[in-house]
Structures are given as C-alpha cells and as structure tokens.
mmCIF file of C-alpha atoms in Angstrom:
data_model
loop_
_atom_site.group_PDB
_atom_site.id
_atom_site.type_symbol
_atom_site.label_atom_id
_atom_site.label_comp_id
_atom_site.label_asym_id
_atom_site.label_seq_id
_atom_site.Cartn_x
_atom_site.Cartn_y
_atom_site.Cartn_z
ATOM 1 C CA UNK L 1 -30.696 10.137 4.545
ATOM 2 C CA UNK L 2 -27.711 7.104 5.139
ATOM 3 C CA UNK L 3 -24.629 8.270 4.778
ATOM 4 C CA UNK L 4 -22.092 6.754 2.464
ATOM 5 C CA UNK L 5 -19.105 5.619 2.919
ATOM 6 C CA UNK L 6 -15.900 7.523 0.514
ATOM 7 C CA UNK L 7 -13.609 5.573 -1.147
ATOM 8 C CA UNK L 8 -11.028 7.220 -2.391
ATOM 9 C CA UNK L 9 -9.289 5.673 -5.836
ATOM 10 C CA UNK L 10 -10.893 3.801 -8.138
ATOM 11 C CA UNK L 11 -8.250 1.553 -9.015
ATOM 12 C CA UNK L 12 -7.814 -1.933 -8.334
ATOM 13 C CA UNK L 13 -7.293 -1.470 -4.245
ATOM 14 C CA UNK L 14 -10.896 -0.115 -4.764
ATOM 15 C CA UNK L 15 -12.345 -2.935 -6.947
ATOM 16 C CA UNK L 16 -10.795 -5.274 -3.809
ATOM 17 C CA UNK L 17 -12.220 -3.077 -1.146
ATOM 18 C CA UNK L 18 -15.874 -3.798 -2.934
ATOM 19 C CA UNK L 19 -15.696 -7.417 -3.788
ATOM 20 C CA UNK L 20 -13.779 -8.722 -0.592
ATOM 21 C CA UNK L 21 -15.469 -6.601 2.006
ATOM 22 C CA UNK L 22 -18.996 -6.730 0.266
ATOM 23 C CA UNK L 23 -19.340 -2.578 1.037
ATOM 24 C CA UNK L 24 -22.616 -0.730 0.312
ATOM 25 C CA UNK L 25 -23.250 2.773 -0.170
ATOM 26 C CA UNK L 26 -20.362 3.457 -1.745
ATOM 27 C CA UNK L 27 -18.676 6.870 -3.416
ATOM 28 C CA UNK L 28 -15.469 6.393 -5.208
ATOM 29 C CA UNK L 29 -13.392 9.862 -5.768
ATOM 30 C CA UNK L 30 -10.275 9.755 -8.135
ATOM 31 C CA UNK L 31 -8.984 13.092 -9.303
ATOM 32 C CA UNK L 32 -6.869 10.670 -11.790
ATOM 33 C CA UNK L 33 -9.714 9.104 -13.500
ATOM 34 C CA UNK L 34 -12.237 9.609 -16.317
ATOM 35 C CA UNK L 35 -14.525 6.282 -15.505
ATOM 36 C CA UNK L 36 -13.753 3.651 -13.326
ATOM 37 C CA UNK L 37 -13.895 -0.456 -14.566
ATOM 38 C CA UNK L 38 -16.063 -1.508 -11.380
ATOM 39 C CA UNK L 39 -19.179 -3.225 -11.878
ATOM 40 C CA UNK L 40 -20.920 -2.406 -8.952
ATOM 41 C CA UNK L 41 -23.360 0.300 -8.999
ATOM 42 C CA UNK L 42 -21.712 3.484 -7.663
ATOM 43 C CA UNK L 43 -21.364 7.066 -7.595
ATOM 44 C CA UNK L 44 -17.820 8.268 -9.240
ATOM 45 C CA UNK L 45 -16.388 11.436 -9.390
ATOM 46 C CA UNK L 46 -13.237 13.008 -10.305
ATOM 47 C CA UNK L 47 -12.498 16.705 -9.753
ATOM 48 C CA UNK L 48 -11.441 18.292 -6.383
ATOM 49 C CA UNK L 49 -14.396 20.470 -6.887
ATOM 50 C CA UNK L 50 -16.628 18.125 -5.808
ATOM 51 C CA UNK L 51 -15.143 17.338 -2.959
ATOM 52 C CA UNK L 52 -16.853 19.019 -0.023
ATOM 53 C CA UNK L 53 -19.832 17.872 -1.351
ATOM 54 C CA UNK L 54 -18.640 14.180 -1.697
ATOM 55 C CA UNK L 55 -17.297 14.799 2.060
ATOM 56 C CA UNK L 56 -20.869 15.979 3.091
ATOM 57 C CA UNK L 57 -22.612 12.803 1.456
ATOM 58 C CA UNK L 58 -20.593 10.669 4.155
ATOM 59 C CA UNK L 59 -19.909 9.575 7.207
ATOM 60 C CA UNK L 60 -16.976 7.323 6.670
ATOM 61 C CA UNK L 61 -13.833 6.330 4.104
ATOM 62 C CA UNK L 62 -11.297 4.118 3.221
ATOM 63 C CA UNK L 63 -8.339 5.101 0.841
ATOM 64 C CA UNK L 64 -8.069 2.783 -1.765
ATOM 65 C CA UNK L 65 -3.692 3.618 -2.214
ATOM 66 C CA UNK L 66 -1.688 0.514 -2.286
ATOM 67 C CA UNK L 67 1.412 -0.010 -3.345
ATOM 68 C CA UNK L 68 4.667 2.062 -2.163
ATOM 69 C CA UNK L 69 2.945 4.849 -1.506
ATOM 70 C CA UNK L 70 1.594 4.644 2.341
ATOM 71 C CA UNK L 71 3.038 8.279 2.782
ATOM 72 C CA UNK L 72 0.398 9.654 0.489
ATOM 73 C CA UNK L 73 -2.142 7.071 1.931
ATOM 74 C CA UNK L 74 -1.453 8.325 5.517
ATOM 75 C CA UNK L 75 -1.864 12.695 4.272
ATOM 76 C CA UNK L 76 -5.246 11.818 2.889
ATOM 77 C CA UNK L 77 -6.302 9.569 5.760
ATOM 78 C CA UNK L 78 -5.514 12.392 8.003
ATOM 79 C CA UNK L 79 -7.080 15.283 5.816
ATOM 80 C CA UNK L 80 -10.308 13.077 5.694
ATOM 81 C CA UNK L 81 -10.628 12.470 9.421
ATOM 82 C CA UNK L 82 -9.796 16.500 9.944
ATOM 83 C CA UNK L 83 -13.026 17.036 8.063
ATOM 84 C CA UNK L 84 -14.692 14.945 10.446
ATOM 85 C CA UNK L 85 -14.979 11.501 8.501
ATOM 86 C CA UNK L 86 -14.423 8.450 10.029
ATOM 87 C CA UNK L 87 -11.889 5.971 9.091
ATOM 88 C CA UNK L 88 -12.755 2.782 7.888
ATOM 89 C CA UNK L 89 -10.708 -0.855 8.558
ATOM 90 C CA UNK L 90 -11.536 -3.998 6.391
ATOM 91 C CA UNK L 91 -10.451 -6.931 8.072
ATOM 92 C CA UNK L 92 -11.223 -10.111 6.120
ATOM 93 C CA UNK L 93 -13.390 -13.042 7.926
ATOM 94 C CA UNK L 94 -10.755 -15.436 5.999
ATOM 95 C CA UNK L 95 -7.341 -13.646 7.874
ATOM 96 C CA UNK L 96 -5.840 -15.246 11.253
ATOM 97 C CA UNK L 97 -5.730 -12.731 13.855
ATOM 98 C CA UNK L 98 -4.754 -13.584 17.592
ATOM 99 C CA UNK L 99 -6.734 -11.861 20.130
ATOM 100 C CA UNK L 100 -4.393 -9.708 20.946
ATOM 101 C CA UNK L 101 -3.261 -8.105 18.434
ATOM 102 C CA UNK L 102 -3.638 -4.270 18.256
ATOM 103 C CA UNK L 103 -4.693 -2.513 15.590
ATOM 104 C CA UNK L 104 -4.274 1.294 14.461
ATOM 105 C CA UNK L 105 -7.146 3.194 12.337
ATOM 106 C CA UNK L 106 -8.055 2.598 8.613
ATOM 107 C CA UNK L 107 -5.982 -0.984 8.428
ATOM 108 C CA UNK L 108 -6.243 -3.694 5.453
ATOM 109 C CA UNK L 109 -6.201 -7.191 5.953
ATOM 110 C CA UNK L 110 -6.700 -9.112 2.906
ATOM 111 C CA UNK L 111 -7.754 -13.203 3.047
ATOM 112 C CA UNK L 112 -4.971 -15.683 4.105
ATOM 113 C CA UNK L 113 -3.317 -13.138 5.862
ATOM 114 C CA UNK L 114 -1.734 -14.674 9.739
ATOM 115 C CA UNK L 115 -0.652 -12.115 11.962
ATOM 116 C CA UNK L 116 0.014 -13.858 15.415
ATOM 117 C CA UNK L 117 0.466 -12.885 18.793
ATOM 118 C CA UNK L 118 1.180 -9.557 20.704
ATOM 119 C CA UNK L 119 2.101 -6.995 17.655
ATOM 120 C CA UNK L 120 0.761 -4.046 16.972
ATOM 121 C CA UNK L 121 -0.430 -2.773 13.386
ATOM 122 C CA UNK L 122 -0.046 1.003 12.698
ATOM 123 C CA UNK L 123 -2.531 3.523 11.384
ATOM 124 C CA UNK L 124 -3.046 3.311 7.444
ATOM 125 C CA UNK L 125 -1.537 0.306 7.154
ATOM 126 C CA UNK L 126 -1.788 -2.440 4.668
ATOM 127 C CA UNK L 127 -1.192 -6.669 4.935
ATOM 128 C CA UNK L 128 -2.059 -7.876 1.366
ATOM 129 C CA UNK L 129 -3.130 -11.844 0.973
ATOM 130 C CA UNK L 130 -0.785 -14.737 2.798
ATOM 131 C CA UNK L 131 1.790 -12.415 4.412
ATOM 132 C CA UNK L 132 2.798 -13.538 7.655
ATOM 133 C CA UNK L 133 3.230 -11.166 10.395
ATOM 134 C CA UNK L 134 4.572 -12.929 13.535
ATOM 135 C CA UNK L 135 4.534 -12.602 17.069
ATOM 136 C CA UNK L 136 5.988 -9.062 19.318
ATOM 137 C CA UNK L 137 6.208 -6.949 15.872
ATOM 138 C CA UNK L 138 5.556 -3.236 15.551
ATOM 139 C CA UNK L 139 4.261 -1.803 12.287
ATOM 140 C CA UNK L 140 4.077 1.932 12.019
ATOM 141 C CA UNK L 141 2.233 4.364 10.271
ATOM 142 C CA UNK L 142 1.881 3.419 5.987
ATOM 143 C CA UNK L 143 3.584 0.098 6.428
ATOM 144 C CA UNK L 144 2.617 -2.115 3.119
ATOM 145 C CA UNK L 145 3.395 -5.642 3.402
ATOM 146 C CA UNK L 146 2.823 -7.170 0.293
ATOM 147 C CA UNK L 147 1.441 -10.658 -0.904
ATOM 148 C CA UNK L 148 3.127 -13.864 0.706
ATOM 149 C CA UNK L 149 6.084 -11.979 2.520
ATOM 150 C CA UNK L 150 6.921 -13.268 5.657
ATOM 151 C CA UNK L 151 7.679 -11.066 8.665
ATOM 152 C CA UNK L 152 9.661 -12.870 11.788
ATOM 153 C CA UNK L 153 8.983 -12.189 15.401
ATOM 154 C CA UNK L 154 10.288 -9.091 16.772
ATOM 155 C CA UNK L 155 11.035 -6.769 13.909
ATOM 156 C CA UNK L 156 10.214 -3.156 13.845
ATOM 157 C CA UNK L 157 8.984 -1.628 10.514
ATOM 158 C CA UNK L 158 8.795 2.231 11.105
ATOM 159 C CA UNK L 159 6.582 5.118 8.545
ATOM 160 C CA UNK L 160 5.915 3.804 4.949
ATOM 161 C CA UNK L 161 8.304 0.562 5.261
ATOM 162 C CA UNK L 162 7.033 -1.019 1.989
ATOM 163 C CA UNK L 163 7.995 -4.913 1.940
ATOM 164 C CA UNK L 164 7.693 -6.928 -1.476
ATOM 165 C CA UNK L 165 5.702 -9.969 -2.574
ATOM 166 C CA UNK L 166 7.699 -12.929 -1.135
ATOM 167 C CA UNK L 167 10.168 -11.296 0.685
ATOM 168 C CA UNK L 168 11.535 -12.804 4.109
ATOM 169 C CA UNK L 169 12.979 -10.585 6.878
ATOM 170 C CA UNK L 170 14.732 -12.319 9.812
ATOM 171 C CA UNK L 171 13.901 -11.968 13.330
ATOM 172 C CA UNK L 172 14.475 -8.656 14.957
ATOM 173 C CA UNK L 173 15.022 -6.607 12.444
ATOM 174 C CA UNK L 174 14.409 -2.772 12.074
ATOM 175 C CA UNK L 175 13.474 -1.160 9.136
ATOM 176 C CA UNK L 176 13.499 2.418 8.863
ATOM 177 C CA UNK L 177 11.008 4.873 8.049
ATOM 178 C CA UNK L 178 10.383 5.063 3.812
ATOM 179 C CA UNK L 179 12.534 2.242 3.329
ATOM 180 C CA UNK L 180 11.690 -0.538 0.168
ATOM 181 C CA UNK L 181 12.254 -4.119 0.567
ATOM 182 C CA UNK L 182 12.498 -5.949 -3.723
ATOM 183 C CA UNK L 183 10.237 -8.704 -3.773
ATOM 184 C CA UNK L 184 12.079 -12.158 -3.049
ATOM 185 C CA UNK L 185 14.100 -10.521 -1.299
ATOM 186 C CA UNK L 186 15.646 -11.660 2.424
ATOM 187 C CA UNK L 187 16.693 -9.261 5.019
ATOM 188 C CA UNK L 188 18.947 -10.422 7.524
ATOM 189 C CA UNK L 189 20.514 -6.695 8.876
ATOM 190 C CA UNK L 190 18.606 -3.407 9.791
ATOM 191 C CA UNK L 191 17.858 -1.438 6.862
ATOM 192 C CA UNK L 192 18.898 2.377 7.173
ATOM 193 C CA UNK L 193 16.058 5.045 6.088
ATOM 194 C CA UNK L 194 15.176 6.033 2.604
ATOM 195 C CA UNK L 195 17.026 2.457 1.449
ATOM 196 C CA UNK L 196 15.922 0.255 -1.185
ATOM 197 C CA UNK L 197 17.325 -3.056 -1.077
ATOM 198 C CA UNK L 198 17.105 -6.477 -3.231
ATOM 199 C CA UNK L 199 18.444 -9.519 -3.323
ATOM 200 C CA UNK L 200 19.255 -12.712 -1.064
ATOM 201 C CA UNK L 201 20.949 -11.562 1.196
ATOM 202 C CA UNK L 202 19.368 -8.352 0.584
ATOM 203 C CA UNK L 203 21.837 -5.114 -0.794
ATOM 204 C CA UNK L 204 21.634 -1.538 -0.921
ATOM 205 C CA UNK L 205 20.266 -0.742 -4.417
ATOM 206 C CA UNK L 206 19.464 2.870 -4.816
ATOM 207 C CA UNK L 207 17.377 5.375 -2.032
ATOM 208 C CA UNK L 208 13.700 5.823 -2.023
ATOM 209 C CA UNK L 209 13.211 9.504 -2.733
ATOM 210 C CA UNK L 210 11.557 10.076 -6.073
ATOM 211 C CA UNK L 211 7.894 10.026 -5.738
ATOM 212 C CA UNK L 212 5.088 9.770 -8.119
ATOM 213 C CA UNK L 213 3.800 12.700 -9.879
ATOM 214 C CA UNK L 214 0.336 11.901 -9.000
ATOM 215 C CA UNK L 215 1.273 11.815 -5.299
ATOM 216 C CA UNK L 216 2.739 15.090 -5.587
ATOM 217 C CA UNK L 217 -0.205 16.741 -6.907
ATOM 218 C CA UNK L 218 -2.910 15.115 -4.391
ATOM 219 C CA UNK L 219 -0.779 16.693 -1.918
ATOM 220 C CA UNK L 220 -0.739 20.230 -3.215
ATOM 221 C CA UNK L 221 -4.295 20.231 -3.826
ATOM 222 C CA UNK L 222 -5.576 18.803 -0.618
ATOM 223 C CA UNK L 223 -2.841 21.028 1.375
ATOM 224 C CA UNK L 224 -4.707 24.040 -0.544
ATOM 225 C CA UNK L 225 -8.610 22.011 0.008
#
C-alpha cells in the first residue's frame, strides 16, 4: 500500500500546502479541530488517539504551523522524524532561488519569494509570498518571515525570529532567538532575545513570552505520546 504523506493542522497553512504544492495522498491531523474547510478529498482526524495509527499510514509530513509559533512547529517536526517520518519541504516552482543557497529540513517557500545568493535557511523554517531574503544571511531553526518583508544581506536571524508582513531590516543585523519583528516595521540595530519591537525605526514594545494555549497543550501531549 502507498504511503501518505501527514499534514499536521488543518488550518489555512494546510489549505496552502494542498493548493500551491498540488500534494496527493494526504492525512491532515488537528487535535484542535472538529472538520476542516478543505475541499480536497482527504482523510481528517482529530484526537491524539489516533495518532500512531495516522503515523503508521505514512511515510512523510509537513506541519502546517505558521504564524509566530516556529517553536511549536520545530517540537513536532522533531517528534515526527523521531518516529521515523520523513520531513517534507515545499518549495514553489514560482520562488527565485540561487543555486547556492542551502536549505535545512521541512522548509516553506511560498510563490514570489527571492532568496539570493550564499545564505542558508534553517530547519522548520518558513518564507511566506514576496519576502526577500538577500545574499550571506543565516536563518535558524523556526524562523517565519512573513509576506513582502525584506531581509538585507548579512543579517543573522537565530530560533523562532518571527519577522512581520512588510517589515525591512537593514544589513547586518542580528536578531535573537524568539524575538518578534511588528509588521511595517524597520530594524536598523540588533534586536536582544525574547524582544518584540514596532515601529520605524523599530522600538522595544513588550517581550515575547506568553504563548498560546493550544501550543502549550500539543506540547504536553506529544511530550507524554
């Protein structure tokens, strides 16, 4: 029997994953749903119980968690591959991508998307449509870059960086780990760890500790899984 391939949410990141990347086979797991709005003709389910047999149905996944959340993204990536799975990247035909770029497991590249010469995309990572990654950057684990921003040469976005639609950040800049960039906003200094900043030129707002409830609980039960 062909194995499937495991999506897991049934959101909207999963409704992109199917229309964009034309995926067949397809099981979509979301403890946090009761039906899914996805036309296509797939499997759902929704409690942890079925879960080792979902995991037994297939050979590979993709996470379908967007957002600010590429902490959570990267635990159930990892969890997934421990049970043998392997990770899946969807790379639009409709992105620019120089040759050498490198690129890290389970990585989305939506359409429009430039990402130019000599940097390196991290594991579990995210580049939503017309975001502009340029040349000799470094993208770590979780980083979400979201529609249109604009990433200069040389910066350094470290663990679950999350940068908003529009933003700009200025040549060789760090960002550090969990830190939130508002969207429009433009970064001209390092940003310190846990930070969320907004604005033009971009201020310290508030830090980036409180997590979502859902989040929380997909941890505890796949820590316990």
């Amino acid at each position: 029997m062909t194995k499937k391939t495991l999506l897991w949410g049934g959101g909207a990141k999963a409704m992109l994953a199917l229309e964009l990347f034309n995926l067949k086979n397809v099981v979509i797991f979301d403890p946090y749903l009761k039906k899914i709005n996805i036309s296509k003709n797939v499997k759902f389910y929704n409690k942890f119980s079925d879960l080792k047999n979902i995991i037994n149905q297939c050979s590979k996944f993709y996470v379908c968690i967007g957002n600010d959340d590429g902490q959570t993204r990267s635990f159930i990536a990892k969890k997934l591959i421990s049970y043998k799975l392997k990770p899946l990247s969807l790379i639009h035909k409709n992105s620019i991508i120089h040759k050498s770029v490198k690129f890290g497991k389970m990585v989305m590249v939506m359409p429009g998307v430039i990402i130019n010469p000599f940097t390196k995309i991290g594991d579990f990572s995210v580049i939503n449509t017309s975001a502009v990654v340029e040349h000799d950057c470094s993208l770590d684990e979780g980083v979400d870059i979201m529609g249109s921003a604009a990433i200069a040469g040389f910066c350094v976005l470290k663990k679950y960086v999350t940068v908003g639609t529009g933003a700009t950040i200025f040549p060789r800049i760090t960002l550090n780990e969990n830190c939130f960039v508002g969207s429009g906003s433009v970064v001209r200094k390092n940003i310190n760890k846990n930070d969320i900043v907004v604005g033009n030129p971009s201020k310290f707002l508030k830090k980036n500790f409180q997590k979502d409830t859902r989040s929380l609980k997909t941890i505890k039960n796949l820590k316990k899984f």
